[in-house]
Short mmCIF file of N, CA, C and O in Angstrom, two decimals:
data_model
loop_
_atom_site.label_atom_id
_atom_site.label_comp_id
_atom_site.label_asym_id
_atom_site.label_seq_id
_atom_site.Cartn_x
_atom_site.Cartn_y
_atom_site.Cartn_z
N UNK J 121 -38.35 34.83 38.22
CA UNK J 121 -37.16 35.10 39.00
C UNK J 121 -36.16 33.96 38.76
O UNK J 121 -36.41 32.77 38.96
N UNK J 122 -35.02 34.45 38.32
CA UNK J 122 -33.86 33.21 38.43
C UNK J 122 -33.59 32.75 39.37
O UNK J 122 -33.70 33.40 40.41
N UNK J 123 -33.17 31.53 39.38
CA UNK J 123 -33.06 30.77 40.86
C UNK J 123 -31.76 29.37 39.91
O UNK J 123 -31.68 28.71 38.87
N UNK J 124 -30.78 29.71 41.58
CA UNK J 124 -29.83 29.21 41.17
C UNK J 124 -29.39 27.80 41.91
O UNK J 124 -28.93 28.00 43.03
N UNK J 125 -29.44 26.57 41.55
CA UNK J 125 -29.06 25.30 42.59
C UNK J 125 -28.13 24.90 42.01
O UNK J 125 -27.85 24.87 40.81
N UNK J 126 -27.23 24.28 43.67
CA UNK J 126 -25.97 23.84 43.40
C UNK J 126 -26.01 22.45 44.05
O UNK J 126 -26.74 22.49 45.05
N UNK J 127 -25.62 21.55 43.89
CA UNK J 127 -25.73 20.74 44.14
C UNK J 127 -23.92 20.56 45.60
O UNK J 127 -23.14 21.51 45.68
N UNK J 128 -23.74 19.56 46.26
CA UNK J 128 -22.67 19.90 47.00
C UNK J 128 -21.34 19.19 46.42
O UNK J 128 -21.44 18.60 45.35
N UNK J 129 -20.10 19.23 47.10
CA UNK J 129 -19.60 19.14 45.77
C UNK J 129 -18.98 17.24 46.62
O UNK J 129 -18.84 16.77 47.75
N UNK J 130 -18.78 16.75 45.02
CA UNK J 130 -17.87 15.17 44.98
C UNK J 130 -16.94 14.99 44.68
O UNK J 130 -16.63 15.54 43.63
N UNK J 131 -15.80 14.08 45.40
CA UNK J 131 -15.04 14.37 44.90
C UNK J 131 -14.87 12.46 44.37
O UNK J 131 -15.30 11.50 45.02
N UNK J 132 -13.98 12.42 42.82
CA UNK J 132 -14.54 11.32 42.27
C UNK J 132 -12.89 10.75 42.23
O UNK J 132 -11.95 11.52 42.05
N UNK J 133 -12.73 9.25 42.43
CA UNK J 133 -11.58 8.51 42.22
C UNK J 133 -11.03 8.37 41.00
O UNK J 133 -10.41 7.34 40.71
N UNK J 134 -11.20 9.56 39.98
CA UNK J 134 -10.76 9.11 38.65
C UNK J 134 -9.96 10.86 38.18
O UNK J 134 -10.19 11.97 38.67
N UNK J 135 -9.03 10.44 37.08
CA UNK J 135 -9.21 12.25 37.06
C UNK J 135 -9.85 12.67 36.18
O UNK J 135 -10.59 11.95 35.51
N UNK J 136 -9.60 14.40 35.93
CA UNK J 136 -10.52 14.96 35.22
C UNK J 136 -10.86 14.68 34.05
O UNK J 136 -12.03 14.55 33.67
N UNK J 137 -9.63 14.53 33.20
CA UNK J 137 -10.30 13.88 31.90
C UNK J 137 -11.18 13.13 31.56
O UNK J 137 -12.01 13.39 30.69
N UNK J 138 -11.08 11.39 32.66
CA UNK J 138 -11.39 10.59 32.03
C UNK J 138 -12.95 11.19 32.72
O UNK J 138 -13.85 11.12 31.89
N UNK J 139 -13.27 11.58 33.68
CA UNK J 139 -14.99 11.61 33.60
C UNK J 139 -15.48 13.07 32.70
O UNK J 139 -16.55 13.45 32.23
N UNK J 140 -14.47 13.49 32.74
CA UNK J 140 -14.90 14.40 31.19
C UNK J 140 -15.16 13.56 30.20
O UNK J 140 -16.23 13.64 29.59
N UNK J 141 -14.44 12.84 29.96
CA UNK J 141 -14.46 12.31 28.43
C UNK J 141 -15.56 11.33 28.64
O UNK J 141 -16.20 11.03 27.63
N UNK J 142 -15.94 10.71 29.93
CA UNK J 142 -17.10 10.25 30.03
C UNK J 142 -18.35 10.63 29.97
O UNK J 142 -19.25 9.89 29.57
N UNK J 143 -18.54 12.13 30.47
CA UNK J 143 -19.85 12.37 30.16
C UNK J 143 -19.57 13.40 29.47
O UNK J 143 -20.29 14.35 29.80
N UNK J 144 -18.78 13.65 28.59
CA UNK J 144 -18.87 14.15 27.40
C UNK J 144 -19.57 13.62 26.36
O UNK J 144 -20.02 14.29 25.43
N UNK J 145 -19.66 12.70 26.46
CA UNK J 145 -20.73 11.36 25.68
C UNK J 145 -21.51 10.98 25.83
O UNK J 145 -21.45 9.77 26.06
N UNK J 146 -22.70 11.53 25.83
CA UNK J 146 -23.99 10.46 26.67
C UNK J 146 -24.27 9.24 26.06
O UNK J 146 -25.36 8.79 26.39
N UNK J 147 -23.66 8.60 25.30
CA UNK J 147 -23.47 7.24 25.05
C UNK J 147 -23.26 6.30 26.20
O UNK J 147 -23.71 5.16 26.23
N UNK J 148 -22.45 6.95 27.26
CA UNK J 148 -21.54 5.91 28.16
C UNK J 148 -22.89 6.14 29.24
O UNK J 148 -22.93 5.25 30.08
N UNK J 149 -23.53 6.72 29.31
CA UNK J 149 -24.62 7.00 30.48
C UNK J 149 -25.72 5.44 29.98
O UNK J 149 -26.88 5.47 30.39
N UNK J 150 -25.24 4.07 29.04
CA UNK J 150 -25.24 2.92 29.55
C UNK J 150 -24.80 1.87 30.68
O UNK J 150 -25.16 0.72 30.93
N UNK J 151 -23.98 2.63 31.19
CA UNK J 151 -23.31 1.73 32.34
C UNK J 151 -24.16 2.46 33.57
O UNK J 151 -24.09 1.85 34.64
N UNK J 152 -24.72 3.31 33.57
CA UNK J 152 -25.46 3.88 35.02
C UNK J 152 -26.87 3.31 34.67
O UNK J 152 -27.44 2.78 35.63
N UNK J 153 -27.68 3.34 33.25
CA UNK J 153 -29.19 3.03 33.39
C UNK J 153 -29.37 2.30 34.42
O UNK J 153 -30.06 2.80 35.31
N UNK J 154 -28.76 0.71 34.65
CA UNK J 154 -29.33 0.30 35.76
C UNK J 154 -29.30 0.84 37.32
O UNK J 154 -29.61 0.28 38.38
N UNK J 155 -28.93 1.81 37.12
CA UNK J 155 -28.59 2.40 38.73
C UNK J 155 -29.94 3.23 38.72
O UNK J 155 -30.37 3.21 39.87
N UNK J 156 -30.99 4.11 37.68
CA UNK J 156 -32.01 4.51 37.98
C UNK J 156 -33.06 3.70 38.77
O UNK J 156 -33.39 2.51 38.79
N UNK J 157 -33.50 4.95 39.47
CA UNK J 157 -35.03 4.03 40.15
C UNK J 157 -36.14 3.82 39.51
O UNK J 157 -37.02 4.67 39.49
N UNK J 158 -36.26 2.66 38.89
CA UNK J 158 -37.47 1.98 37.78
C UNK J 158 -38.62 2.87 38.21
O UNK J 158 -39.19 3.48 37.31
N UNK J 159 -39.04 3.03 39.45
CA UNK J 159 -39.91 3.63 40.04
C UNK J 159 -40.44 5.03 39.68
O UNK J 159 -41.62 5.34 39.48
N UNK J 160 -39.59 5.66 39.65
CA UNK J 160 -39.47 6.98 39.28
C UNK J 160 -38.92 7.58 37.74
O UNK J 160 -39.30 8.69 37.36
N UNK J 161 -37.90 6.67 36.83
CA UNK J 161 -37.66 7.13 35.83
C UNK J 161 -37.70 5.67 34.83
O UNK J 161 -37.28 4.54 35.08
N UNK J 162 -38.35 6.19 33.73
CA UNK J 162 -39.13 5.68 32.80
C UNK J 162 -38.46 5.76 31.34
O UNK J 162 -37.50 6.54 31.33
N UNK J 163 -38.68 5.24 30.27
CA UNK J 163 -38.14 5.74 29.25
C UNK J 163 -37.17 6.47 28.80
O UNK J 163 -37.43 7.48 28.14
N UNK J 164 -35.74 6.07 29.12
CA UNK J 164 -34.31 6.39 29.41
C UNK J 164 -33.87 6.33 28.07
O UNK J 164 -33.39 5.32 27.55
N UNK J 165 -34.04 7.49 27.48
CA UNK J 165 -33.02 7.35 26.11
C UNK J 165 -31.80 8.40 25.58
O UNK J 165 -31.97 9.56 25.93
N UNK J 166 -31.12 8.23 25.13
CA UNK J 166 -29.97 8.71 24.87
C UNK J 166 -29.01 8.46 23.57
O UNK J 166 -28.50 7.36 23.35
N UNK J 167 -28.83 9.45 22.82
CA UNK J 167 -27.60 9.61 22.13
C UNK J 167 -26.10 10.16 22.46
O UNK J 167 -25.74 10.02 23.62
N UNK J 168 -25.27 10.73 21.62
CA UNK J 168 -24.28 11.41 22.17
C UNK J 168 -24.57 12.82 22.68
O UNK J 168 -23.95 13.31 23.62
N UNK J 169 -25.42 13.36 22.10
CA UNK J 169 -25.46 14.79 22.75
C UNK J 169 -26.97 14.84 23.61
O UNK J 169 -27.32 15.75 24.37
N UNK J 170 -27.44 14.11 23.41
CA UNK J 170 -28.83 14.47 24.17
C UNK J 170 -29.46 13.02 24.98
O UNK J 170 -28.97 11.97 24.60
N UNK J 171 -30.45 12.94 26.00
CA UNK J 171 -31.31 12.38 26.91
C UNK J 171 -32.03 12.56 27.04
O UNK J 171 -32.32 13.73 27.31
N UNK J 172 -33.04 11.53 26.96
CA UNK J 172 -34.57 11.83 27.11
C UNK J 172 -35.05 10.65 28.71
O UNK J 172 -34.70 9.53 29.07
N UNK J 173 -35.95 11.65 29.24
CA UNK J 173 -36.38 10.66 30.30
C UNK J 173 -37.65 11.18 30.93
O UNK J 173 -37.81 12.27 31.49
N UNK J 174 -38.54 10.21 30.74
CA UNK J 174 -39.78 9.97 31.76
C UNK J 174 -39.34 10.50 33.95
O UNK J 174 -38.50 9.98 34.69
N UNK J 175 -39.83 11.08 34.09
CA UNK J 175 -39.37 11.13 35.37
C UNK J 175 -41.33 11.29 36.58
O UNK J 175 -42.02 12.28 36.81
N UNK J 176 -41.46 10.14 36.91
CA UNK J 176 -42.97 10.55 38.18
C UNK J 176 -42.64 11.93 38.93
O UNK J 176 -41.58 12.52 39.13
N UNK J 177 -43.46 12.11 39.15
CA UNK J 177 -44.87 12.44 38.92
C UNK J 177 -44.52 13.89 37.45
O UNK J 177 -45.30 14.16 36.54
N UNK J 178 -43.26 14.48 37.69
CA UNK J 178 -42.72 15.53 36.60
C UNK J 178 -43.46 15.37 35.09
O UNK J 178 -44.30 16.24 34.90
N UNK J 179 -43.29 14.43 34.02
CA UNK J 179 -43.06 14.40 33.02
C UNK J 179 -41.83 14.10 32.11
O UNK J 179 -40.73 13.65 32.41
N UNK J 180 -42.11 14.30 31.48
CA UNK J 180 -41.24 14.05 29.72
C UNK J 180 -39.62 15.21 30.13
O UNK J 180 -39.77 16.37 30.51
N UNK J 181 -38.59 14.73 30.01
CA UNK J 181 -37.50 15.85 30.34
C UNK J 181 -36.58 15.00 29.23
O UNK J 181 -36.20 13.83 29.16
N UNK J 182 -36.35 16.63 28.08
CA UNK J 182 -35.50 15.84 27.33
C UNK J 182 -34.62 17.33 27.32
O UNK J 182 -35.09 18.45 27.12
N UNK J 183 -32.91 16.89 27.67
CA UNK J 183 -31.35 17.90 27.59
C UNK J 183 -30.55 17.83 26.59
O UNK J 183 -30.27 16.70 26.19
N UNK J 184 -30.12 18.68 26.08
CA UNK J 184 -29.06 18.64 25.14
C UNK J 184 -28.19 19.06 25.62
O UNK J 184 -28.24 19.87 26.54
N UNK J 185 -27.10 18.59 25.10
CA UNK J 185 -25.45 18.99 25.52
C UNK J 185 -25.13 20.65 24.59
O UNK J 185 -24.79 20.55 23.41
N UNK J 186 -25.24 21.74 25.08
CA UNK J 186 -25.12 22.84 24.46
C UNK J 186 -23.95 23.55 24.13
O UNK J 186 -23.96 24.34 23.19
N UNK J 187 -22.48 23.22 25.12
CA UNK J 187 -21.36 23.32 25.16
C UNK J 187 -20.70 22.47 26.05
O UNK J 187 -21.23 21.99 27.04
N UNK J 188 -19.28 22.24 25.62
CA UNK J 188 -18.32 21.43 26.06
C UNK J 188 -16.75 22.04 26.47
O UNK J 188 -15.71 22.03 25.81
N UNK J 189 -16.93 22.39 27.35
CA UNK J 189 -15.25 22.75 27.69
C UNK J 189 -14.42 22.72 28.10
O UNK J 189 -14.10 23.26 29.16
N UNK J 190 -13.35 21.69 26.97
CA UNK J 190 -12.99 20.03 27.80
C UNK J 190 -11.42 20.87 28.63
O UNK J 190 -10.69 21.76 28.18
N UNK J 191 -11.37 20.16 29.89
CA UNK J 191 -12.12 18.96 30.47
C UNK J 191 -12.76 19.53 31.69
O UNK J 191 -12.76 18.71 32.61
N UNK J 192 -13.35 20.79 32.01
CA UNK J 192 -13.86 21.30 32.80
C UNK J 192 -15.33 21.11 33.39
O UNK J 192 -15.89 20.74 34.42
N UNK J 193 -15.66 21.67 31.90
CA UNK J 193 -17.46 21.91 32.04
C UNK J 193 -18.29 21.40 30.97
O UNK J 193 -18.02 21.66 29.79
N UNK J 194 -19.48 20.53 31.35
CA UNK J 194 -20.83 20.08 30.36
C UNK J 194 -21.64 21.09 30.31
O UNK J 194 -21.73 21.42 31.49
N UNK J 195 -22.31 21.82 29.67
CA UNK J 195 -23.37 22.74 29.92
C UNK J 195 -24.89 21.93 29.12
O UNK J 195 -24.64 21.04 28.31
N UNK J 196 -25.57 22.10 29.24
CA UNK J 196 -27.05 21.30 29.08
C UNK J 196 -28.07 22.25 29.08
O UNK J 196 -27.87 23.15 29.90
N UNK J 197 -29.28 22.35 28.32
CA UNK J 197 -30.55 23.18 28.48
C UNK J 197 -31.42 22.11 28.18
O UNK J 197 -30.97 21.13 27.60
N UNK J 198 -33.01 22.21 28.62
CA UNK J 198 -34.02 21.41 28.12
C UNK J 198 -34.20 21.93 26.71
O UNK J 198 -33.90 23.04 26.26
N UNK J 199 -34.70 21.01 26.18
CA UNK J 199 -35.45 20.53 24.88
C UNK J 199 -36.94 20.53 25.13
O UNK J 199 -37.74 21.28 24.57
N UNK J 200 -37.24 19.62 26.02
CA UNK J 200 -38.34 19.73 26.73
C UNK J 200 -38.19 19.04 27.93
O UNK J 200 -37.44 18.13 28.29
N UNK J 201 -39.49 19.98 28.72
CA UNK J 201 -39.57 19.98 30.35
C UNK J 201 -40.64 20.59 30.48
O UNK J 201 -41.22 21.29 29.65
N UNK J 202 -40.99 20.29 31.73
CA UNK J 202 -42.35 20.69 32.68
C UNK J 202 -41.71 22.12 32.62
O UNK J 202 -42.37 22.92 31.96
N UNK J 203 -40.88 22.46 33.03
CA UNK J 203 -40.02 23.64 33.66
C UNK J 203 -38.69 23.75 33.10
O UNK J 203 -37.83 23.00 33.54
N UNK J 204 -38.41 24.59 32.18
CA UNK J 204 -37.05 25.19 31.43
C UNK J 204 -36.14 25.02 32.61
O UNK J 204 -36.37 25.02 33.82
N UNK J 205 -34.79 24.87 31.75
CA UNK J 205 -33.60 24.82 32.98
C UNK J 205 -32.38 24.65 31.98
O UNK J 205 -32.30 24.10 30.89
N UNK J 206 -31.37 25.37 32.82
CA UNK J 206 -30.00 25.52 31.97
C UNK J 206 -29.30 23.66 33.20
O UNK J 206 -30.06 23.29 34.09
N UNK J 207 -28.19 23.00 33.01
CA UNK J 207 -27.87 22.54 33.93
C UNK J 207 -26.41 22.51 33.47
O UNK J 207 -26.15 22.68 32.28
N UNK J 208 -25.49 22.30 34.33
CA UNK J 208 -24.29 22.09 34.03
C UNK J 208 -23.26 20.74 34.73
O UNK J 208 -23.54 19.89 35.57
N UNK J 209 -22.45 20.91 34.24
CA UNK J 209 -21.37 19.58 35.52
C UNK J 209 -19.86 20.10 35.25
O UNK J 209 -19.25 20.06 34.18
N UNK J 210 -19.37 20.66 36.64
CA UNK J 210 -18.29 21.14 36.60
C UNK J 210 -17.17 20.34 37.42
O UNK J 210 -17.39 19.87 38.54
N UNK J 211 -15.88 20.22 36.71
CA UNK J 211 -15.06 19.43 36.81
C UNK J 211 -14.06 19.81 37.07
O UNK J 211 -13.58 20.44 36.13
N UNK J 212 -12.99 19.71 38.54
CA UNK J 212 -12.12 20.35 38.82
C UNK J 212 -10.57 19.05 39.28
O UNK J 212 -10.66 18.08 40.03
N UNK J 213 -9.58 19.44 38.68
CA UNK J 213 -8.37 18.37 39.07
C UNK J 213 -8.43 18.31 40.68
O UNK J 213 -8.91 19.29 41.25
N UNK J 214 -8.08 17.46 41.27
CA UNK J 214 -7.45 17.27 42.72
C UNK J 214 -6.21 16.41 42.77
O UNK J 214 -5.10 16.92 42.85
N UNK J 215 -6.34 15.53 42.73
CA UNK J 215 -4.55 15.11 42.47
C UNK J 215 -4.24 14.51 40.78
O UNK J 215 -4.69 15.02 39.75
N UNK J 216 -3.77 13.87 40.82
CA UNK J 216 -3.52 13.33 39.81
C UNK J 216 -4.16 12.07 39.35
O UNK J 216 -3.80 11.37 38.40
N UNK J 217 -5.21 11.87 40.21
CA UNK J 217 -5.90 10.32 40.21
C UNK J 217 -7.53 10.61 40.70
O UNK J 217 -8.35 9.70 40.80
N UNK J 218 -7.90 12.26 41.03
CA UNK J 218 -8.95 12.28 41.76
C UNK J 218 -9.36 13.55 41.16
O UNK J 218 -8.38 14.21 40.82
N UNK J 219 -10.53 14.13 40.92
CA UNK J 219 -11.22 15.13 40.60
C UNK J 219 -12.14 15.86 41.60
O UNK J 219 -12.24 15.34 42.72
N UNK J 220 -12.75 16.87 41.38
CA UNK J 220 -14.02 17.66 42.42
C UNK J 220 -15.40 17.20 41.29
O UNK J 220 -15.07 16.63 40.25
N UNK J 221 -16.69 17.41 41.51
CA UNK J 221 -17.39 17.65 40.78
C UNK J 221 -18.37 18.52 41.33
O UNK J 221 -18.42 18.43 42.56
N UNK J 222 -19.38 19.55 40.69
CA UNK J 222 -20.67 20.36 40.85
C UNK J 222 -21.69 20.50 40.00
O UNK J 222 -21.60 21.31 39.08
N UNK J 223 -22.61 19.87 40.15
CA UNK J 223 -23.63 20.04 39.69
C UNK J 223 -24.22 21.20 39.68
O UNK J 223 -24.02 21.68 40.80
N UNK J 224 -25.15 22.28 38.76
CA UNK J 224 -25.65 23.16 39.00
C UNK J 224 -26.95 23.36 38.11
O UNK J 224 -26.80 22.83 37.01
N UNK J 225 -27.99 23.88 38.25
CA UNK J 225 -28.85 24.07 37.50
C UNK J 225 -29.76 25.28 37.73
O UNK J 225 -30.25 25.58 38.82
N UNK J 226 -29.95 26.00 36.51
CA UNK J 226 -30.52 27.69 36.87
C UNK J 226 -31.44 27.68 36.23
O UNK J 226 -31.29 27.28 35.08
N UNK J 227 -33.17 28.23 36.79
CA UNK J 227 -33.96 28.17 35.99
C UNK J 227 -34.88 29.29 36.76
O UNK J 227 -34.76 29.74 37.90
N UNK J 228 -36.00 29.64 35.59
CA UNK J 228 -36.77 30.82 36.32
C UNK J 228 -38.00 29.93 36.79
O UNK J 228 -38.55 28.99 36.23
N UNK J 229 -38.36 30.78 38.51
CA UNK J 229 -39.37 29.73 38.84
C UNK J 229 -39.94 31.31 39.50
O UNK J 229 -39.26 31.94 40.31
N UNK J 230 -41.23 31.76 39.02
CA UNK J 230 -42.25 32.61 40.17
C UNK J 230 -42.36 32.06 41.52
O UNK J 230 -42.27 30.87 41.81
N UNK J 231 -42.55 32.99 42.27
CA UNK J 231 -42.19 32.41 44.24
C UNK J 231 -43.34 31.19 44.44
O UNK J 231 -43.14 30.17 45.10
N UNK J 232 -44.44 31.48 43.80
CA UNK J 232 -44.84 30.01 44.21
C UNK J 232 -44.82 28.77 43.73
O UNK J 232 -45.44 27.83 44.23
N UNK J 233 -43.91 28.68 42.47
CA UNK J 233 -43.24 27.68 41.82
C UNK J 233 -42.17 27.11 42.86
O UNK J 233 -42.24 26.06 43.50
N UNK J 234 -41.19 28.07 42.85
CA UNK J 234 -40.48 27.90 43.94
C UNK J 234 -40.37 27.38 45.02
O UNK J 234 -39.44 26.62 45.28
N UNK J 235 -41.31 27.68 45.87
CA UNK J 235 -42.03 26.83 47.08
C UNK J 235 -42.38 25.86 46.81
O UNK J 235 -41.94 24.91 47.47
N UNK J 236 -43.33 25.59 45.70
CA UNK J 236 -43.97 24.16 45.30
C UNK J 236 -42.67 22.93 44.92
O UNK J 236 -42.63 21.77 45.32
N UNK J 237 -41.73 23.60 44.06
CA UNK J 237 -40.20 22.41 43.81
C UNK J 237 -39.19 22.63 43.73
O UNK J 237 -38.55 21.96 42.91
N UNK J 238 -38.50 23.67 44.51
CA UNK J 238 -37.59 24.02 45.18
C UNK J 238 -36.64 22.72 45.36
O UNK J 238 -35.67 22.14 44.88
N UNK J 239 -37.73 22.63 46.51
CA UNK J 239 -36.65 21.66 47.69
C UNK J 239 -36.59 20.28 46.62
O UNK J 239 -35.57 19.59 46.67
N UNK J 240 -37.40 19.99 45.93
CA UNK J 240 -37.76 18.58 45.20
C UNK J 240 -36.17 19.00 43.91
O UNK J 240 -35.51 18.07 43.43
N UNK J 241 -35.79 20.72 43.51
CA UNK J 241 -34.97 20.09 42.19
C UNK J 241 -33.91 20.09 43.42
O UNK J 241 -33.15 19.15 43.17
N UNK J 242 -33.51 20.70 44.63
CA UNK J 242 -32.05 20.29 45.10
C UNK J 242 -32.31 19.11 45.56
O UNK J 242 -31.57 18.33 44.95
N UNK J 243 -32.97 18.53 46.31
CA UNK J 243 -32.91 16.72 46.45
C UNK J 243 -32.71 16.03 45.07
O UNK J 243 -31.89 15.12 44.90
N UNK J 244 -33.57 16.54 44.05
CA UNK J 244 -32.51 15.12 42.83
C UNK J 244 -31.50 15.93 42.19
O UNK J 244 -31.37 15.38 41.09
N UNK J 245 -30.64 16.98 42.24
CA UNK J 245 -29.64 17.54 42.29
C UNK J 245 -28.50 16.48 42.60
O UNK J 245 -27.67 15.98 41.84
N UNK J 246 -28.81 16.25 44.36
CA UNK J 246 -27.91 15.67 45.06
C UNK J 246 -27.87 14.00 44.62
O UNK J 246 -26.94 13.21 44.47
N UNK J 247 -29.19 13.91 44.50
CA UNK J 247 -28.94 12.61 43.92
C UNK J 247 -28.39 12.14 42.81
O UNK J 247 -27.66 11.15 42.83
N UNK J 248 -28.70 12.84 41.67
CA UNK J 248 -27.83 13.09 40.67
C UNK J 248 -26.30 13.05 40.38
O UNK J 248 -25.79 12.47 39.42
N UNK J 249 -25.47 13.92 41.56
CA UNK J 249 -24.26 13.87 42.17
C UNK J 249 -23.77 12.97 42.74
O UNK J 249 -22.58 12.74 42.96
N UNK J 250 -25.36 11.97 43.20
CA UNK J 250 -24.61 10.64 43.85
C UNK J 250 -24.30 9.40 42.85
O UNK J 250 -23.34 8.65 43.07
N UNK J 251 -25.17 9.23 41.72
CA UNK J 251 -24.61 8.91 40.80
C UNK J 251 -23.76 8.69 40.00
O UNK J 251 -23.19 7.67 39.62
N UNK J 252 -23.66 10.18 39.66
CA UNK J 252 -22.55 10.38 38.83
C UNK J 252 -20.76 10.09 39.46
O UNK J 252 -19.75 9.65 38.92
N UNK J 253 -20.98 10.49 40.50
CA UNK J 253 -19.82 10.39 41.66
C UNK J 253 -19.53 8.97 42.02
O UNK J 253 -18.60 8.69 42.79
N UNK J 254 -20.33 8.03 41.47
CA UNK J 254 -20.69 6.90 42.33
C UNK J 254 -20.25 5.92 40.99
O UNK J 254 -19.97 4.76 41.27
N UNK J 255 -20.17 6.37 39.42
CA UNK J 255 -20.01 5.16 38.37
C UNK J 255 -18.60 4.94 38.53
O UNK J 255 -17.78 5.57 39.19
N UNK J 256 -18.50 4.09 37.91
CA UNK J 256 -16.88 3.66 37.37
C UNK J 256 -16.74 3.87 36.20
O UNK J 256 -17.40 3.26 35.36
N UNK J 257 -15.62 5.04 35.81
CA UNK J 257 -15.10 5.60 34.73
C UNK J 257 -14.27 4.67 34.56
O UNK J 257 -13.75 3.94 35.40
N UNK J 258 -14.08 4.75 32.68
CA UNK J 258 -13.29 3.86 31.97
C UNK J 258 -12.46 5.11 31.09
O UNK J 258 -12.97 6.17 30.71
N UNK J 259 -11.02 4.67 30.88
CA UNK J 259 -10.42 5.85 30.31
C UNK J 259 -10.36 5.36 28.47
O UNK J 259 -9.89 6.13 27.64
#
């Protein structure tokens, strides 16, 4: 069954471009490594289009950047994962100095998958959002 999470939405002090053009690159996802929790994520690697990461108790999760549609939307699928998943990051103007952002991620989970990590992918959803919402973009 498809199952659809949204993460809630941020709104970020920079505009759309420049955190487009930021994580249009997973190059620049150097200035956040230290913001992961050592605890929980492990083996943080990254090129321009793709990320690989150790995550407890989960496993091995490695995304590729699948489309780009600047300066709106990232779209992402696993490479590998415990559990397949499309994810995206959607990017909306607000003034001229400030953006929206949404996280989303759609994946098929049987009902007792579901139950079992449901609630676990929208909690690092949000956290995710707090991150990302949370770096300092460089233009």
């Amino acid at each position: 069954m498809e199952t659809k999470y949204e993460s809630s939405v941020r709104e970020i002090p920079y505009t759309q471009e420049t955190v487009y053009n930021n994580l249009s690159d997973l190059t620049h996802l150097e200035r956040i490594k230290e913001k992961m929790p050592d605890e929980k994520i492990q083996d943080f690697t990254f090129d321009r289009d793709t990320l690989s990461v150790a995550v407890q108790p989960v496993g091995q999760i490695t995304l590729r950047i699948i489309e780009r549609e600047e300066p709106k939307c990232i779209k992402f699928e696993t490479d590998e994962s415990p559990i397949p998943f499309n994810f995206w990051i959607q990017l909306l103007p607000v003034t001229d100095t400030s953006c929206k952002m949404r996280l989303t991620l759609k994946t098929d989970l049987n009902p007792f998958m579901k139950a079992m990590v449901g609630s676990h992918l929208e909690d690092a959803l949000e956290k995710m959002a707090d991150v990302i919402a949370g770096v300092r973009y460089e233009d």
